[in-house]
Every structure is written in structure tokens, then in C-alpha cells.
mmCIF file of C-alpha atoms in Angstrom:
data_model
loop_
_atom_site.group_PDB
_atom_site.id
_atom_site.type_symbol
_atom_site.label_atom_id
_atom_site.label_comp_id
_atom_site.label_asym_id
_atom_site.label_seq_id
_atom_site.Cartn_x
_atom_site.Cartn_y
_atom_site.Cartn_z
ATOM 1 C CA MET A 1069 -144.699 -9.135 -12.361
ATOM 2 C CA ALA A 1070 -141.430 -8.796 -11.510
ATOM 3 C CA ALA A 1071 -138.732 -11.479 -10.435
ATOM 4 C CA VAL A 1072 -137.190 -11.355 -7.025
ATOM 5 C CA ILE A 1073 -133.766 -11.385 -7.900
ATOM 6 C CA PRO A 1074 -131.744 -12.804 -4.473
ATOM 7 C CA GLY A 1075 -128.921 -11.331 -2.984
ATOM 8 C CA PRO A 1076 -125.178 -12.326 -3.881
ATOM 9 C CA SER A 1077 -124.068 -15.441 -1.853
ATOM 10 C CA ASP A 1078 -121.588 -15.691 1.124
ATOM 11 C CA GLY A 1079 -120.543 -18.099 0.209
ATOM 12 C CA ASP A 1080 -121.981 -20.531 3.748
ATOM 13 C CA GLY A 1081 -125.224 -20.016 1.448
ATOM 14 C CA SER A 1082 -125.906 -17.047 3.674
ATOM 15 C CA ARG A 1083 -127.005 -13.614 1.975
ATOM 16 C CA ASP A 1084 -126.638 -9.907 3.573
ATOM 17 C CA GLY A 1085 -129.828 -8.492 4.659
ATOM 18 C CA PRO A 1086 -130.719 -5.165 5.530
ATOM 19 C CA ARG A 1087 -128.053 -3.780 8.660
ATOM 20 C CA GLY A 1088 -130.041 -1.672 11.269
ATOM 21 C CA ASP A 1089 -127.455 -1.112 13.473
ATOM 22 C CA ASP A 1090 -123.423 -0.682 13.375
ATOM 23 C CA SER A 1091 -122.761 -5.037 15.119
ATOM 24 C CA THR A 1092 -118.972 -4.144 13.539
ATOM 25 C CA GLY A 1093 -118.344 -1.799 16.449
ATOM 26 C CA ASP A 1094 -117.897 0.763 14.085
ATOM 27 C CA GLY A 1095 -120.838 2.945 14.836
ATOM 28 C CA PRO A 1096 -122.304 4.497 17.733
ATOM 29 C CA ARG A 1097 -122.584 1.262 19.141
ATOM 30 C CA GLY A 1098 -119.324 0.462 19.886
ATOM 31 C CA ASP A 1099 -117.593 3.906 20.699
ATOM 32 C CA ARG A 1100 -119.866 3.930 23.741
ATOM 33 C CA ARG A 1101 -118.399 0.611 24.759
ATOM 34 C CA PHE A 1102 -115.307 2.033 23.998
ATOM 35 C CA ARG A 1103 -116.119 5.195 26.278
ATOM 36 C CA ASP A 1104 -117.339 2.578 29.295
ATOM 37 C CA ALA A 1105 -113.847 0.585 29.331
ATOM 38 C CA ASP A 1106 -111.998 4.108 29.397
ATOM 39 C CA ARG A 1107 -114.260 5.098 32.165
ATOM 40 C CA GLY A 1108 -113.206 1.953 34.482
ATOM 41 C CA GLN A 1109 -109.640 2.112 33.425
ATOM 42 C CA LEU A 1110 -109.342 5.811 34.813
ATOM 43 C CA LEU A 1111 -111.262 4.390 38.089
ATOM 44 C CA LEU A 1112 -109.371 1.482 38.403
ATOM 45 C CA ILE A 1113 -105.956 4.059 38.242
ATOM 46 C CA SER A 1114 -107.429 6.397 40.535
ATOM 47 C CA GLY A 1115 -108.202 3.534 42.789
ATOM 48 C CA LEU A 1116 -104.585 2.161 42.724
ATOM 49 C CA VAL A 1117 -103.022 6.062 43.590
ATOM 50 C CA VAL A 1118 -105.081 6.085 46.708
ATOM 51 C CA ALA A 1119 -104.011 2.599 47.554
ATOM 52 C CA VAL A 1120 -100.653 3.647 47.171
ATOM 53 C CA SER A 1121 -100.638 7.753 48.516
ATOM 54 C CA LEU A 1122 -102.658 6.002 51.966
ATOM 55 C CA VAL A 1123 -99.411 3.253 52.225
ATOM 56 C CA ALA A 1124 -97.312 5.624 51.967
ATOM 57 C CA LEU A 1125 -98.867 8.472 53.934
ATOM 58 C CA VAL A 1126 -98.540 5.190 57.070
ATOM 59 C CA VAL A 1127 -95.338 4.481 56.271
ATOM 60 C CA LEU A 1128 -94.366 8.216 56.872
ATOM 61 C CA LEU A 1129 -95.996 8.645 59.415
ATOM 62 C CA ASN A 1130 -94.778 5.564 61.442
ATOM 63 C CA ALA A 1131 -91.008 6.399 60.523
ATOM 64 C CA SER A 1132 -92.259 10.209 62.435
ATOM 65 C CA ILE A 1133 -93.341 9.031 65.387
ATOM 66 C CA TYR A 1134 -90.610 6.032 65.694
ATOM 67 C CA SER A 1135 -88.298 9.042 65.082
ATOM 68 C CA GLU A 1136 -89.725 10.577 67.741
ATOM 69 C CA ASN A 1137 -89.249 8.262 69.858
ATOM 70 C CA VAL A 1138 -85.871 7.445 69.338
ATOM 71 C CA ALA A 1139 -84.939 11.603 70.250
ATOM 72 C CA THR A 1140 -87.010 11.118 73.222
ATOM 73 C CA ARG A 1141 -85.358 8.018 74.294
ATOM 74 C CA GLY A 1142 -81.982 9.298 73.814
ATOM 75 C CA ILE A 1143 -82.361 12.705 75.774
ATOM 76 C CA GLU A 1144 -84.260 10.875 78.653
ATOM 77 C CA ALA A 1145 -81.304 8.136 79.137
ATOM 78 C CA ALA A 1146 -78.719 11.465 78.816
ATOM 79 C CA ASP A 1147 -80.134 13.482 81.435
ATOM 80 C CA GLY A 1148 -80.065 10.864 83.576
ATOM 81 C CA GLU A 1149 -76.948 10.346 83.009
ATOM 82 C CA ALA A 1150 -76.020 14.780 84.056
ATOM 83 C CA LEU A 1151 -78.372 13.849 87.231
ATOM 84 C CA GLU A 1152 -76.227 10.647 88.218
ATOM 85 C CA VAL A 1153 -73.381 12.797 87.665
ATOM 86 C CA ARG A 1154 -74.497 15.746 89.742
ATOM 87 C CA ALA A 1155 -75.811 13.204 91.850
ATOM 88 C CA ALA A 1156 -72.234 11.693 92.474
ATOM 89 C CA ALA A 1157 -70.098 15.201 92.516
ATOM 90 C CA VAL A 1158 -72.760 16.550 95.076
ATOM 91 C CA GLU A 1159 -72.211 13.219 97.176
ATOM 92 C CA GLU A 1160 -68.445 13.292 96.902
ATOM 93 C CA THR A 1161 -68.213 16.319 97.617
ATOM 94 C CA GLY A 1162 -70.275 16.737 101.080
ATOM 95 C CA ALA A 1163 -68.312 13.272 102.572
ATOM 96 C CA LEU A 1164 -65.324 15.411 101.564
ATOM 97 C CA ILE A 1165 -66.228 17.907 103.505
ATOM 98 C CA ASP A 1166 -66.851 16.380 107.024
ATOM 99 C CA GLY A 1167 -64.405 14.694 106.190
ATOM 100 C CA THR A 1168 -62.904 17.675 106.623
ATOM 101 C CA ASN A 1169 -63.641 18.594 109.475
ATOM 102 C CA ARG A 1170 -63.787 15.826 111.156
ATOM 103 C CA ASN A 1171 -60.166 15.246 111.273
ATOM 104 C CA ARG A 1172 -60.105 18.577 113.143
ATOM 105 C CA PRO A 1173 -57.385 21.004 110.856
ATOM 106 C CA SER A 1174 -55.197 23.460 112.180
ATOM 107 C CA ASP A 1175 -57.528 26.602 111.078
ATOM 108 C CA HIS A 1176 -59.835 27.559 108.446
ATOM 109 C CA ASP A 1177 -56.918 28.418 105.682
ATOM 110 C CA ALA A 1178 -55.786 24.405 106.432
ATOM 111 C CA ALA A 1179 -60.012 23.281 105.624
ATOM 112 C CA ALA A 1180 -60.672 24.578 102.702
ATOM 113 C CA THR A 1181 -57.379 23.516 101.616
ATOM 114 C CA ALA A 1182 -57.656 20.455 102.200
ATOM 115 C CA VAL A 1183 -61.328 20.296 99.979
ATOM 116 C CA GLU A 1184 -59.797 22.243 97.356
ATOM 117 C CA ASP A 1185 -57.391 19.553 96.747
ATOM 118 C CA GLY A 1186 -60.163 16.665 97.355
ATOM 119 C CA ILE A 1187 -62.550 18.716 94.755
ATOM 120 C CA ALA A 1188 -59.647 18.417 92.405
ATOM 121 C CA ASP A 1189 -59.306 14.780 93.183
ATOM 122 C CA LEU A 1190 -62.227 14.697 92.814
ATOM 123 C CA ASP A 1191 -63.047 15.924 89.185
ATOM 124 C CA ALA A 1192 -59.316 13.609 88.303
ATOM 125 C CA TYR A 1193 -62.122 10.658 89.477
ATOM 126 C CA LEU A 1194 -65.045 11.756 87.569
ATOM 127 C CA ALA A 1195 -63.383 12.184 84.347
ATOM 128 C CA ARG A 1196 -61.945 8.410 84.262
ATOM 129 C CA ALA A 1197 -65.501 7.110 84.952
ATOM 130 C CA TYR A 1198 -67.255 8.556 82.590
ATOM 131 C CA ALA A 1199 -64.581 8.619 80.109
ATOM 132 C CA ASP A 1200 -65.487 5.277 79.202
ATOM 133 C CA ARG A 1201 -69.137 6.035 79.200
ATOM 134 C CA GLY A 1202 -68.017 8.983 76.159
ATOM 135 C CA GLY A 1203 -68.740 11.518 78.799
ATOM 136 C CA VAL A 1204 -66.543 14.532 79.722
ATOM 137 C CA THR A 1205 -66.970 15.465 83.189
ATOM 138 C CA HIS A 1206 -65.276 18.915 85.074
ATOM 139 C CA VAL A 1207 -65.943 19.292 89.466
ATOM 140 C CA SER A 1208 -64.106 22.490 90.249
ATOM 141 C CA GLY A 1209 -64.434 24.502 93.581
ATOM 142 C CA ASN A 1210 -61.837 26.685 95.834
ATOM 143 C CA ARG A 1211 -61.736 28.695 98.880
ATOM 144 C CA THR A 1212 -63.249 31.799 97.174
ATOM 145 C CA THR A 1213 -66.631 30.159 97.408
ATOM 146 C CA MET A 1214 -67.112 28.267 100.743
ATOM 147 C CA GLU A 1215 -68.062 29.392 104.328
ATOM 148 C CA ASN A 1216 -66.485 29.170 107.243
ATOM 149 C CA GLY A 1217 -67.846 27.501 109.968
ATOM 150 C CA SER A 1218 -67.515 25.595 113.710
ATOM 151 C CA TYR A 1219 -67.444 21.793 114.519
ATOM 152 C CA VAL A 1220 -68.661 21.225 117.632
ATOM 153 C CA THR A 1221 -68.543 17.984 118.987
ATOM 154 C CA GLY A 1222 -67.908 16.499 122.665
ATOM 155 C CA ASP A 1223 -70.227 14.398 125.534
ATOM 156 C CA LEU A 1224 -73.183 16.556 126.725
ATOM 157 C CA THR A 1225 -72.357 16.835 130.044
ATOM 158 C CA ALA A 1226 -68.272 17.415 128.663
ATOM 159 C CA ASN A 1227 -68.053 21.337 129.259
ATOM 160 C CA GLY A 1228 -66.449 24.262 130.689
ATOM 161 C CA THR A 1229 -69.232 25.106 133.225
ATOM 162 C CA GLY A 1230 -69.262 22.342 135.403
ATOM 163 C CA ASP A 1231 -72.933 22.988 135.247
ATOM 164 C CA ALA A 1232 -75.297 20.868 133.830
ATOM 165 C CA ASN A 1233 -76.420 23.149 130.970
ATOM 166 C CA ALA A 1234 -74.167 24.405 128.794
ATOM 167 C CA THR A 1235 -73.783 26.467 125.302
ATOM 168 C CA LEU A 1236 -73.632 24.194 122.536
ATOM 169 C CA ALA A 1237 -73.153 27.397 119.498
ATOM 170 C CA ALA A 1238 -73.551 31.204 120.338
ATOM 171 C CA ASP A 1239 -74.618 33.194 117.460
ATOM 172 C CA VAL A 1240 -75.600 30.769 114.798
ATOM 173 C CA SER A 1241 -76.469 31.731 111.356
ATOM 174 C CA ARG A 1242 -78.070 28.048 110.303
ATOM 175 C CA THR A 1243 -76.705 23.964 111.411
ATOM 176 C CA ARG A 1244 -76.403 21.138 109.986
ATOM 177 C CA GLY A 1245 -75.603 17.662 110.724
ATOM 178 C CA PHE A 1246 -76.865 18.081 114.634
ATOM 179 C CA VAL A 1247 -76.794 14.840 116.139
ATOM 180 C CA VAL A 1248 -77.835 14.137 119.822
ATOM 181 C CA ALA A 1249 -76.803 10.149 120.475
ATOM 182 C CA VAL A 1250 -78.149 9.488 123.944
ATOM 183 C CA ASP A 1251 -78.399 6.116 126.154
ATOM 184 C CA PRO A 1252 -81.877 5.469 127.315
ATOM 185 C CA ALA A 1253 -80.660 4.144 130.195
ATOM 186 C CA THR A 1254 -79.476 7.633 131.304
ATOM 187 C CA LEU A 1255 -83.291 9.567 130.805
ATOM 188 C CA ALA A 1256 -85.763 10.992 132.315
ATOM 189 C CA SER A 1257 -88.491 8.541 133.139
ATOM 190 C CA THR A 1258 -91.427 10.974 131.996
ATOM 191 C CA ASP A 1259 -94.294 12.184 130.190
ATOM 192 C CA ALA A 1260 -94.922 15.381 128.067
ATOM 193 C CA ALA A 1261 -96.308 16.930 130.672
ATOM 194 C CA GLY A 1262 -93.338 16.225 133.119
ATOM 195 C CA ALA A 1263 -90.790 16.881 130.643
ATOM 196 C CA PRO A 1264 -90.414 20.726 130.832
ATOM 197 C CA THR A 1265 -89.290 19.973 134.809
ATOM 198 C CA ASP A 1266 -87.676 16.913 134.709
ATOM 199 C CA ALA A 1267 -86.191 15.423 131.311
ATOM 200 C CA PHE A 1268 -83.331 16.520 129.186
ATOM 201 C CA TYR A 1269 -83.778 19.323 126.539
ATOM 202 C CA VAL A 1270 -82.265 21.643 123.409
ATOM 203 C CA GLU A 1271 -82.838 24.841 123.267
ATOM 204 C CA PHE A 1272 -83.200 27.405 119.625
ATOM 205 C CA ASP A 1273 -83.460 31.141 121.688
ATOM 206 C CA ASP A 1274 -82.955 33.861 118.913
ATOM 207 C CA GLY A 1275 -82.667 36.660 121.697
ATOM 208 C CA VAL A 1276 -85.951 37.910 120.794
ATOM 209 C CA ASN A 1277 -88.443 35.826 123.058
ATOM 210 C CA GLU A 1278 -88.866 33.535 120.544
ATOM 211 C CA THR A 1279 -87.216 29.560 121.874
ATOM 212 C CA ARG A 1280 -87.675 26.150 120.713
ATOM 213 C CA GLU A 1281 -87.466 23.226 123.070
ATOM 214 C CA VAL A 1282 -86.619 19.705 121.856
ATOM 215 C CA TYR A 1283 -87.371 16.993 124.466
ATOM 216 C CA VAL A 1284 -85.578 13.221 125.254
ATOM 217 C CA TYR A 1285 -87.033 11.475 127.725
ATOM 218 C CA ASN A 1286 -88.124 7.887 128.810
ATOM 219 C CA ALA A 1287 -91.798 7.914 127.769
ATOM 220 C CA THR A 1288 -94.136 5.654 130.456
ATOM 221 C CA ASP A 1289 -94.006 2.512 127.481
ATOM 222 C CA ASP A 1290 -90.596 2.495 127.878
ATOM 223 C CA ASN A 1291 -90.255 4.120 124.277
ATOM 224 C CA VAL A 1292 -87.107 7.178 123.452
ATOM 225 C CA THR A 1293 -90.034 10.022 122.957
ATOM 226 C CA VAL A 1294 -89.210 13.494 121.156
ATOM 227 C CA ALA A 1295 -91.647 16.360 122.135
ATOM 228 C CA VAL A 1296 -91.403 20.095 121.223
ATOM 229 C CA GLY A 1297 -92.559 22.861 122.410
ATOM 230 C CA GLU A 1298 -92.648 26.701 121.413
ATOM 231 C CA ASN A 1299 -92.076 29.798 123.583
ATOM 232 C CA GLY A 1300 -92.506 26.946 127.024
ATOM 233 C CA SER A 1301 -95.555 26.540 125.570
ATOM 234 C CA ASP A 1302 -96.902 22.897 126.081
ATOM 235 C CA LEU A 1303 -95.158 20.122 124.830
ATOM 236 C CA THR A 1304 -96.213 18.547 121.320
ATOM 237 C CA VAL A 1305 -94.827 14.254 121.198
ATOM 238 C CA VAL A 1306 -93.087 13.983 117.179
ATOM 239 C CA CYS A 1307 -91.999 10.814 117.198
ATOM 240 C CA SER A 1308 -91.117 7.486 119.933
ATOM 241 C CA THR A 1309 -89.023 4.255 119.322
ATOM 242 C CA PRO A 1310 -87.879 1.463 120.999
ATOM 243 C CA ALA A 1311 -84.965 2.005 123.188
ATOM 244 C CA ALA A 1312 -81.637 0.355 122.150
ATOM 245 C CA ASP A 1313 -78.051 0.371 123.802
ATOM 246 C CA ARG A 1314 -77.355 3.860 121.602
ATOM 247 C CA VAL A 1315 -80.718 6.242 119.883
ATOM 248 C CA ALA A 1316 -79.418 9.199 117.918
ATOM 249 C CA VAL A 1317 -81.690 12.310 117.767
ATOM 250 C CA ASP A 1318 -80.773 13.457 114.374
ATOM 251 C CA LEU A 1319 -82.552 16.951 114.922
ATOM 252 C CA THR A 1320 -81.551 18.371 111.336
ATOM 253 C CA GLY A 1321 -82.218 15.485 109.386
ATOM 254 C CA GLY A 1322 -85.289 14.904 111.203
ATOM 255 C CA THR A 1323 -84.822 10.942 112.550
ATOM 256 C CA LEU A 1324 -85.376 9.374 115.927
ATOM 257 C CA GLY A 1325 -82.858 6.382 115.650
ATOM 258 C CA ASP A 1326 -83.977 4.889 111.916
ATOM 259 C CA GLU A 1327 -87.117 6.803 112.063
ATOM 260 C CA ARG A 1328 -88.274 9.776 109.827
ATOM 261 C CA CYS A 1329 -89.607 12.014 113.183
ATOM 262 C CA PRO A 1330 -91.520 14.999 110.684
ATOM 263 C CA GLY A 1331 -91.340 17.785 113.217
ATOM 264 C CA LEU A 1332 -88.648 17.747 114.824
ATOM 265 C CA TRP A 1333 -86.615 20.175 112.977
ATOM 266 C CA THR A 1334 -86.747 23.216 115.557
ATOM 267 C CA THR A 1335 -88.378 26.090 112.447
ATOM 268 C CA SER A 1336 -91.243 23.340 111.960
ATOM 269 C CA ALA A 1337 -92.814 24.291 114.877
ATOM 270 C CA GLY A 1338 -92.341 28.469 114.004
ATOM 271 C CA ALA A 1339 -90.514 30.979 112.121
ATOM 272 C CA LEU A 1340 -87.125 31.621 114.282
ATOM 273 C CA GLY A 1341 -84.850 34.251 113.719
ATOM 274 C CA ALA A 1342 -81.423 34.170 112.671
ATOM 275 C CA PRO A 1343 -78.762 34.470 114.459
ATOM 276 C CA TYR A 1344 -79.284 32.259 117.529
ATOM 277 C CA ASP A 1345 -78.093 30.311 120.341
ATOM 278 C CA VAL A 1346 -78.090 26.134 120.553
ATOM 279 C CA THR A 1347 -77.648 25.089 124.162
ATOM 280 C CA LEU A 1348 -77.991 22.029 126.034
ATOM 281 C CA GLU A 1349 -80.601 22.000 129.243
ATOM 282 C CA ARG A 1350 -80.146 19.690 131.904
ATOM 283 C CA THR A 1351 -77.302 17.166 131.090
ATOM 284 C CA ASP A 1352 -77.637 15.501 133.946
ATOM 285 C CA GLU A 1353 -80.758 13.854 132.385
ATOM 286 C CA ALA A 1354 -78.961 12.164 129.607
ATOM 287 C CA ASN A 1355 -75.434 10.861 129.240
ATOM 288 C CA GLY A 1356 -74.219 10.702 125.179
ATOM 289 C CA THR A 1357 -72.754 12.646 122.902
ATOM 290 C CA VAL A 1358 -73.938 15.689 120.439
ATOM 291 C CA THR A 1359 -72.087 16.761 116.749
ATOM 292 C CA ALA A 1360 -73.141 19.698 114.849
ATOM 293 C CA THR A 1361 -71.553 21.617 112.428
ATOM 294 C CA ALA A 1362 -72.212 25.323 112.418
ATOM 295 C CA LEU A 1363 -72.424 28.409 110.020
ATOM 296 C CA PRO A 1364 -71.400 31.609 111.869
ATOM 297 C CA ALA A 1365 -73.859 34.698 111.505
ATOM 298 C CA SER A 1366 -71.014 36.752 111.884
ATOM 299 C CA GLY A 1367 -66.881 35.817 111.941
ATOM 300 C CA LYS A 1368 -65.581 32.350 111.687
ATOM 301 C CA SER A 1369 -66.324 30.510 114.343
ATOM 302 C CA VAL A 1370 -69.001 30.417 116.595
ATOM 303 C CA GLY A 1371 -68.498 30.362 120.580
ATOM 304 C CA SER A 1372 -68.918 26.856 122.030
ATOM 305 C CA ASP A 1373 -68.503 25.532 125.805
ATOM 306 C CA HIS A 1374 -68.009 21.851 123.649
ATOM 307 C CA SER A 1375 -64.915 21.490 121.608
ATOM 308 C CA ALA A 1376 -65.337 23.574 118.299
ATOM 309 C CA THR A 1377 -62.593 23.641 115.627
ATOM 310 C CA SER A 1378 -62.160 25.165 112.561
ATOM 311 C CA ALA A 1379 -64.422 23.475 109.650
ATOM 312 C CA VAL A 1380 -65.882 23.958 106.359
ATOM 313 C CA TYR A 1381 -69.363 24.949 106.423
ATOM 314 C CA GLU A 1382 -70.524 24.968 102.646
ATOM 315 C CA ALA A 1383 -69.163 24.727 99.389
ATOM 316 C CA ARG A 1384 -70.156 25.404 95.930
ATOM 317 C CA ILE A 1385 -68.828 23.258 93.167
ATOM 318 C CA ASP A 1386 -69.365 24.173 89.349
ATOM 319 C CA LEU A 1387 -70.116 20.889 87.425
ATOM 320 C CA ARG A 1388 -69.855 20.636 83.894
ATOM 321 C CA TYR A 1389 -71.214 17.748 82.032
ATOM 322 C CA ARG A 1390 -70.979 16.951 77.853
ATOM 323 C CA THR A 1391 -71.416 13.887 75.479
ATOM 324 C CA ALA A 1392 -72.393 14.156 72.173
ATOM 325 C CA GLU A 1393 -76.002 14.813 72.292
ATOM 326 C CA LEU A 1394 -76.000 16.433 75.578
ATOM 327 C CA ARG A 1395 -73.879 19.582 77.344
ATOM 328 C CA PHE A 1396 -74.685 19.948 80.844
ATOM 329 C CA GLU A 1397 -73.668 23.147 83.403
ATOM 330 C CA THR A 1398 -74.429 23.971 86.731
ATOM 331 C CA THR A 1399 -73.547 25.316 90.148
ATOM 332 C CA VAL A 1400 -74.467 23.505 92.912
ATOM 333 C CA ARG A 1401 -74.216 24.374 96.614
ATOM 334 C CA VAL A 1402 -73.321 21.416 98.561
ATOM 335 C CA ALA A 1403 -73.627 21.445 102.633
ATOM 336 C CA PRO A 1404 -74.104 17.822 103.473
ATOM 337 C CA GLY A 1405 -76.836 17.138 106.792
ATOM 338 C CA GLU A 1406 -78.671 20.875 106.312
ATOM 339 C CA PRO A 1407 -82.036 20.648 106.835
ATOM 340 C CA ASP A 1408 -84.699 22.628 104.692
ATOM 341 C CA ALA A 1409 -86.116 25.561 106.755
#
């Protein structure tokens, strides 16, 4: 019988037995655990890279949107300031032209010189005003860009004909600043049907059987009323306003008193050819004053039974405005109080 020989002791009474696997990790099972760990680390690193990339993308996108908004706001602000400069130049040039005309210069050369000098003063003023904002302005205009006209004023009945009808302006190409201020107490009391035979009116006649009429009268409700017609047709009431000490009918501005009056300007009734004549008819049915600036179809002045003096009808100004962000240049026609048509 064979004897059983015990194996060597490990020192703690245990003995090595047969090994069916590699429990120390040096065999196939340990290799598999290392491979699983490597894949987990790669997955973790990949996720971190993706997260960082997404954060970077969001930061870049936000920066781009912010930059675009800032740039847009800067452009809009610069554009707004350029438009502000343009509006100031146009408004002040218009006031200069009308102020010059009201001063009744001796002739058209004197009128043009006064406007030219005034534009030079305006240029210096705007340059000082916008220099504090970092802007450089330049406004220029000279007599070669100005149109001669006539400034017509007077009482409705103050004319050389001795008649109730008078020519305000003959051979007219365009009209602006045309205002008739009437005393309501002197107007005829009537209605749209009776106005053609009873009321004061302004007539525009282009000489080819085309006329436009604007009637002013007291209606049955005691309101100052304006009605328009063409070629002697039935009238259309366009507006009315309560009576006051003096009511201004702004024909080219389209207002009656302080209210808008759409359809008041004569061309709104239809096409009116040029040149045309403007006459005041039946002025014995209204007391008041009239003011208008007219551009003659030929020559420098229009014919009138009222006081007509040399005037500048319009001017063109060259405007430049520059800042660090903007360069703005334009040429503007200035004819204050001119209707759209």
C-alpha cells in the first residue's frame, strides 16, 4: 500500500492544493479585468472631452451673439445720430429761407446771398454742437442750387383791382406755405349747396378747363367749414372746426386751425397741370390775410395783385457727418411747407 506524503506546509498549517485557475491575476481572468478597466477609463475620458467641447461651443456661440448685438446697437445709434443731424440741418435751413423771405430782400441776389451766408453760419453752429459727441459735420449750399420765387402777402381784399376777385399768383409751377387766415364772423353763412354762389373761395386754374376750388364758410352749426370741388362740380366737405378769433386754413399744410384736414390741398381732387393761376374769389365774403411762396413756371417772379417780393423758393444743401463708426453723406432739397404733390 502506497503511503501518502503530505505536501510542504505554508507555515500556517495549510498546504497548496492543485490550481485550476489563476487567482493571482496573472492568467486569462486577470487580463480580462484589466481590459474592462481600460474601456471604462476611455469611456470616461471621451465623455469628459464631449462635455468640454459642448461647453466651449456654448461659450463661443454666446460670445458671437453678444458681439453681434453690441455691433448692431452701435450701428443703430450712429444711424440715429446721422438722421438727427440731417433733421436739424433741414429744419434750420427751412427756417432760414422763410425768415429771409419775410424780411423782404431787395432782389433775388440779395435773398440768395442771405440764405448762403445763413447756411455757412448753420455749418459752424452744427460743427460746434456735435464736436462734443465726437462727430464731424459739414453743411454747405450756394446760390447755384437755389430756386427763385415770390413771397406773396396781404389782406384778402388788399389788391389793386378794386374788385372782390384778385390774382394771388399767376404762372405758378409749385406753391408752398399757402395759408389763408380768416375772421369767422365775416364769412358767409351757408352750406355746401349754397357755397358756390355765396362763399369766399380760392381757385386753381391750369388754363385747360381744369380748375380746383376751395370754399371757406360758416356752416349751419356755426363751424368754420372747408369744402372742395373741381370744374364747378358739387362740393365735398373735407373738414370743419369751431369758430375762433382767427382760423388759419393751411392749404399746402393740410390743416384747418389746429386739426388735420385730409383732402384740403387741391391736387388731392385730381391731377392739376402746371403752370396754373391762383386767384382769390369773392373776397368781400371774408376778412383776413393770405401768405404764400410760389415758384414761377418761367422767369424769377410770379404776377400778383398783392404784394409779391423776391424770395428763395427752395435750396439744396450738401450734408456730411462722420464719426469713428459712421460716414454719412447726402444732398437734401429744402422747401419748407411744400405739399407732397
